[in-house]
Every structure is written in C-alpha cells, then in structure tokens.
Amino acid sequence: DTEVTQTPKHLVMGMTNKKSLKCEQHMGHRAMYWYKQKAKKPPELMFVYSYEKLSINESVPSRFSPECPNSSLLNLHLHALQPEDSALYLCASSHDPRLAGVLHEQYFGPGTRLTVT
Amino acid sequence: AQSVTQPDIHITVSEGASLELRCNYSYGATPYLFWYVQSPGQGLQLLLKYFSGDTLVQGIKGFEAEFKRSQSSFNLRKPSVHWSDAAEYFCAVYTGGFKTIFGAGTRLFVKA
C-alpha cells in the first residue's frame, strides 16, 4: 500500500470557523509533512513531523496547528483563517531520510482544496 | 545557494511526439533528484528518482531522466507523449533536514 489519504477533499470555511484536515498513511513512514500549494506554484513546506514529534515549523502562523496523534495519522487544525489561506493543502510521508540507504522520496496525498470565505 | 530551475513555464507537444523537460539544479553535494507529476487538483506522484549509479533512470509511465553532473541537469524525457500526460511536472532536489526544494514547474499541454 503506497497510498496517502486525505480528508476532506474540499473544504469551505468562514474566517471564524474551526476545522481540521486529516491525513493517513500505512506505509510505516515515520516522517510526515504538510505542504501548502497555491495555484500554478510548487508546494511550500509548512510542517514536518518525525517519529510523531514536530521537527520543522516553517514560520507558519499560529492559526494553523498541526498534530500527529500516532505514526499513521497527521492532522492540521485550522482556526480564524484568512482568505489568502485558500489553497491546496498536501500531506506527504516518507521514510526517515537520515537513515542510511533511504532515499528521500515523498508520497503525497491527493490534497484538500481549502476555500476561506 | 541551493536551487532548482525549470526554464520552461509551459510546453506544448503533439500527441505521439517526443518530450524533454529541462531541469537544472544547484547543490554542493551529490544530489538526490526527483521528478513528480501533478494532474489538476491532485497530489504529486513520483515519476522517478536518482541518487547514484546509472545516470539514466527509468520511471513510471514510460518516462526516463538523465543525470548530467557536468551540466547540473536532470532532464525528463519520454519518446512518445500521450494525451493523458498533460499535467504539471516538478523537478525536485532533497537538500537534507527533511527539506526538498521544488522547481517552479512546467505545465505540459498535449495537442491532438
């Protein structure tokens, strides 16, 4: 199974709402990522979890709150978002790239299309 | 500085014609290089990867890429394009510390 699943596929939320994005993988990967992708742009890294601990936060505003409850699940909690936060949010996973012999290839989910109104 | 450049914002090829998408990277050490493809509204799918060994690597969907260290290039090729290949293509390099740099992408249009 080389699949990363994301729910929901689409989400429309107001600026005062609280919502969550979910991501799941069963490939035994111990690194999981959140990316934000605007139209016609490459993905931008937001957060990285390694062994369920936050390893990287790319100076993301606190209205985005990641969570990694276990090695298979990754959540992104959203609160008080702005219209400019509308984007495709991609989850990815990989083996620990620090391990010898491991190539840092990431497996991406299909994304959640978020619209903030 | 580490970077990935995809010089072509978009390319149009006829169905059945050959394809080459260009990628140049700037990275001090031996690079881990990747090509990903993204269909509209979808996630990224790994086409192929290179770290060491044979400089010509084969990927899925009939794609191949050639690593040329002297030119700092990792161009993607396909001998005969199908309409279903129309998508956005991203070249990427792993730079360490869980980080991957993506190129700006090349949009491929396929005409009948």
Short mmCIF file of N, CA and C in Angstrom, two decimals, chain B residues 27-107:
data_model
loop_
_atom_site.label_atom_id
_atom_site.label_comp_id
_atom_site.label_asym_id
_atom_site.label_seq_id
_atom_site.Cartn_x
_atom_site.Cartn_y
_atom_site.Cartn_z
N TYR B 27 23.46 22.48 -6.21
CA TYR B 27 23.58 21.77 -4.93
C TYR B 27 25.01 21.30 -4.79
N GLY B 28 25.60 21.49 -3.63
CA GLY B 28 27.02 21.25 -3.47
C GLY B 28 27.42 19.78 -3.48
N ALA B 29 26.62 18.94 -2.88
CA ALA B 29 26.99 17.54 -2.75
C ALA B 29 26.31 16.72 -3.83
N THR B 30 26.47 15.41 -3.76
CA THR B 30 25.75 14.53 -4.69
C THR B 30 24.26 14.67 -4.41
N PRO B 31 23.50 15.04 -5.41
CA PRO B 31 22.08 15.33 -5.15
C PRO B 31 21.19 14.09 -5.19
N TYR B 32 20.15 14.14 -4.35
CA TYR B 32 19.02 13.26 -4.54
C TYR B 32 18.05 14.03 -5.44
N LEU B 33 17.72 13.51 -6.60
CA LEU B 33 16.89 14.23 -7.56
C LEU B 33 15.61 13.47 -7.86
N PHE B 34 14.56 14.21 -8.09
CA PHE B 34 13.25 13.61 -8.31
C PHE B 34 12.51 14.37 -9.40
N TRP B 35 11.63 13.66 -10.08
CA TRP B 35 10.61 14.26 -10.90
C TRP B 35 9.25 13.78 -10.38
N TYR B 36 8.36 14.77 -10.17
CA TYR B 36 6.99 14.48 -9.77
C TYR B 36 6.05 15.03 -10.85
N VAL B 37 4.88 14.40 -10.94
CA VAL B 37 3.85 14.87 -11.85
C VAL B 37 2.59 15.15 -11.04
N GLN B 38 1.90 16.22 -11.44
CA GLN B 38 0.66 16.60 -10.74
C GLN B 38 -0.43 16.90 -11.76
N SER B 39 -1.47 16.11 -11.73
CA SER B 39 -2.64 16.40 -12.54
C SER B 39 -3.49 17.44 -11.83
N PRO B 40 -4.31 18.18 -12.57
CA PRO B 40 -5.08 19.28 -11.95
C PRO B 40 -5.87 18.82 -10.73
N GLY B 41 -5.70 19.57 -9.64
CA GLY B 41 -6.44 19.29 -8.41
C GLY B 41 -6.00 18.05 -7.67
N GLN B 42 -4.88 17.46 -8.08
CA GLN B 42 -4.41 16.22 -7.46
C GLN B 42 -3.11 16.44 -6.71
N GLY B 43 -2.70 15.41 -6.00
CA GLY B 43 -1.41 15.46 -5.33
C GLY B 43 -0.29 15.17 -6.30
N LEU B 44 0.93 15.15 -5.78
CA LEU B 44 2.10 14.89 -6.61
C LEU B 44 2.39 13.38 -6.62
N GLN B 45 2.71 12.89 -7.80
CA GLN B 45 3.08 11.48 -7.95
C GLN B 45 4.53 11.40 -8.38
N LEU B 46 5.29 10.55 -7.72
CA LEU B 46 6.69 10.39 -8.05
C LEU B 46 6.83 9.64 -9.37
N LEU B 47 7.54 10.25 -10.32
CA LEU B 47 7.80 9.60 -11.61
C LEU B 47 9.09 8.79 -11.56
N LEU B 48 10.14 9.40 -11.01
CA LEU B 48 11.42 8.72 -10.92
C LEU B 48 12.34 9.47 -9.98
N LYS B 49 13.46 8.81 -9.67
CA LYS B 49 14.39 9.37 -8.70
C LYS B 49 15.82 8.97 -9.06
N TYR B 50 16.77 9.76 -8.60
CA TYR B 50 18.18 9.47 -8.82
C TYR B 50 18.97 9.83 -7.58
N PHE B 51 19.86 8.94 -7.21
CA PHE B 51 20.84 9.27 -6.17
C PHE B 51 22.25 8.94 -6.61
N SER B 52 22.41 7.73 -7.13
CA SER B 52 23.74 7.34 -7.56
C SER B 52 23.59 6.23 -8.58
N GLY B 53 24.73 5.80 -9.14
CA GLY B 53 24.67 4.70 -10.08
C GLY B 53 24.42 5.17 -11.50
N ASP B 54 23.71 4.35 -12.23
CA ASP B 54 23.44 4.63 -13.64
C ASP B 54 22.80 6.01 -13.79
N THR B 55 23.36 6.82 -14.65
CA THR B 55 22.87 8.20 -14.79
C THR B 55 21.58 8.29 -15.59
N LEU B 56 21.19 7.24 -16.24
CA LEU B 56 19.92 7.20 -16.94
C LEU B 56 18.96 6.36 -16.10
N VAL B 57 17.92 6.99 -15.61
CA VAL B 57 16.99 6.30 -14.73
C VAL B 57 15.63 6.17 -15.40
N GLN B 58 15.03 5.04 -15.18
CA GLN B 58 13.71 4.77 -15.74
C GLN B 58 12.65 5.00 -14.67
N GLY B 59 11.52 5.50 -15.10
CA GLY B 59 10.44 5.73 -14.17
C GLY B 59 9.15 5.08 -14.63
N ILE B 60 8.09 5.54 -14.02
CA ILE B 60 6.78 5.01 -14.38
C ILE B 60 6.25 5.73 -15.62
N LYS B 61 5.24 5.16 -16.22
CA LYS B 61 4.54 5.75 -17.36
C LYS B 61 5.44 6.01 -18.56
N GLY B 62 6.53 5.27 -18.68
CA GLY B 62 7.40 5.40 -19.84
C GLY B 62 8.37 6.56 -19.80
N PHE B 63 8.49 7.23 -18.66
CA PHE B 63 9.42 8.36 -18.53
C PHE B 63 10.81 7.89 -18.14
N GLU B 64 11.79 8.65 -18.54
CA GLU B 64 13.16 8.45 -18.12
C GLU B 64 13.81 9.81 -17.90
N ALA B 65 14.89 9.82 -17.17
CA ALA B 65 15.62 11.06 -16.94
C ALA B 65 17.10 10.75 -16.92
N GLU B 66 17.88 11.72 -17.35
CA GLU B 66 19.33 11.55 -17.39
C GLU B 66 20.00 12.58 -16.50
N PHE B 67 20.83 12.11 -15.60
CA PHE B 67 21.59 12.98 -14.71
C PHE B 67 22.92 13.32 -15.39
N LYS B 68 23.20 14.60 -15.52
CA LYS B 68 24.47 15.04 -16.09
C LYS B 68 25.11 15.99 -15.08
N ARG B 69 26.09 15.45 -14.37
CA ARG B 69 26.74 16.23 -13.33
C ARG B 69 27.43 17.46 -13.90
N SER B 70 28.06 17.30 -15.06
CA SER B 70 28.84 18.41 -15.64
C SER B 70 27.93 19.58 -16.02
N GLN B 71 26.68 19.29 -16.29
CA GLN B 71 25.74 20.34 -16.68
C GLN B 71 24.76 20.67 -15.55
N SER B 72 24.89 19.99 -14.42
CA SER B 72 23.96 20.17 -13.30
C SER B 72 22.52 20.06 -13.80
N SER B 73 22.28 19.04 -14.60
CA SER B 73 20.95 18.89 -15.18
C SER B 73 20.37 17.52 -14.90
N PHE B 74 19.07 17.47 -14.94
CA PHE B 74 18.34 16.21 -14.73
C PHE B 74 17.08 16.32 -15.57
N ASN B 75 17.23 16.16 -16.87
CA ASN B 75 16.13 16.37 -17.80
C ASN B 75 15.25 15.13 -17.92
N LEU B 76 13.98 15.38 -18.02
CA LEU B 76 12.98 14.31 -18.13
C LEU B 76 12.62 14.11 -19.59
N ARG B 77 12.50 12.84 -20.00
CA ARG B 77 12.20 12.57 -21.40
C ARG B 77 11.13 11.49 -21.51
N LYS B 78 10.44 11.55 -22.64
CA LYS B 78 9.50 10.48 -22.99
C LYS B 78 9.48 10.40 -24.51
N PRO B 79 9.62 9.21 -25.08
CA PRO B 79 9.73 9.10 -26.54
C PRO B 79 8.42 9.40 -27.28
N SER B 80 7.28 9.13 -26.65
CA SER B 80 6.01 9.33 -27.35
C SER B 80 4.96 9.75 -26.32
N VAL B 81 4.51 10.98 -26.44
CA VAL B 81 3.60 11.54 -25.44
C VAL B 81 2.16 11.15 -25.74
N HIS B 82 1.45 10.87 -24.68
CA HIS B 82 0.03 10.54 -24.76
C HIS B 82 -0.77 11.71 -24.19
N TRP B 83 -2.02 11.84 -24.63
CA TRP B 83 -2.84 12.96 -24.16
C TRP B 83 -2.94 12.96 -22.63
N SER B 84 -2.90 11.79 -22.02
CA SER B 84 -3.04 11.70 -20.57
C SER B 84 -1.80 12.22 -19.83
N ASP B 85 -0.73 12.51 -20.56
CA ASP B 85 0.47 13.06 -19.91
C ASP B 85 0.35 14.55 -19.63
N ALA B 86 -0.69 15.18 -20.14
CA ALA B 86 -0.89 16.61 -19.87
C ALA B 86 -1.04 16.82 -18.37
N ALA B 87 -0.14 17.62 -17.80
CA ALA B 87 -0.10 17.80 -16.35
C ALA B 87 1.00 18.82 -16.03
N GLU B 88 1.20 19.05 -14.75
CA GLU B 88 2.31 19.88 -14.27
C GLU B 88 3.41 18.95 -13.80
N TYR B 89 4.64 19.27 -14.18
CA TYR B 89 5.78 18.45 -13.83
C TYR B 89 6.75 19.27 -12.97
N PHE B 90 7.14 18.67 -11.84
CA PHE B 90 8.05 19.34 -10.92
C PHE B 90 9.34 18.54 -10.78
N CYS B 91 10.44 19.21 -10.95
CA CYS B 91 11.74 18.66 -10.64
C CYS B 91 12.07 19.06 -9.20
N ALA B 92 12.75 18.20 -8.46
CA ALA B 92 13.00 18.49 -7.06
C ALA B 92 14.33 17.91 -6.62
N VAL B 93 14.94 18.54 -5.63
CA VAL B 93 16.19 18.04 -5.04
C VAL B 93 16.04 18.02 -3.53
N TYR B 94 16.44 16.91 -2.94
CA TYR B 94 16.43 16.80 -1.47
C TYR B 94 17.70 17.45 -0.95
N THR B 95 17.52 18.38 -0.01
CA THR B 95 18.67 19.16 0.46
C THR B 95 19.07 18.82 1.89
N GLY B 96 18.43 17.84 2.49
CA GLY B 96 18.78 17.46 3.85
C GLY B 96 17.82 18.03 4.87
N GLY B 97 17.84 17.48 6.07
CA GLY B 97 16.98 18.01 7.12
C GLY B 97 15.52 17.97 6.78
N PHE B 98 15.09 16.93 6.11
CA PHE B 98 13.70 16.71 5.71
C PHE B 98 13.22 17.66 4.62
N LYS B 99 14.07 18.50 4.08
CA LYS B 99 13.60 19.52 3.14
C LYS B 99 13.89 19.16 1.70
N THR B 100 12.93 19.42 0.86
CA THR B 100 13.04 19.23 -0.58
C THR B 100 12.75 20.56 -1.26
N ILE B 101 13.60 20.92 -2.21
CA ILE B 101 13.34 22.13 -2.99
C ILE B 101 12.70 21.72 -4.30
N PHE B 102 11.57 22.33 -4.62
CA PHE B 102 10.88 22.06 -5.87
C PHE B 102 11.16 23.18 -6.87
N GLY B 103 11.27 22.79 -8.13
CA GLY B 103 11.29 23.80 -9.17
C GLY B 103 9.92 24.43 -9.32
N ALA B 104 9.83 25.47 -10.13
CA ALA B 104 8.58 26.19 -10.30
C ALA B 104 7.55 25.40 -11.07
N GLY B 105 8.00 24.35 -11.76
CA GLY B 105 7.07 23.51 -12.50
C GLY B 105 7.02 23.86 -13.97
N THR B 106 6.73 22.85 -14.78
CA THR B 106 6.48 23.03 -16.21
C THR B 106 5.13 22.42 -16.53
N ARG B 107 4.28 23.22 -17.10
CA ARG B 107 2.96 22.74 -17.50
C ARG B 107 3.08 22.15 -18.90
#
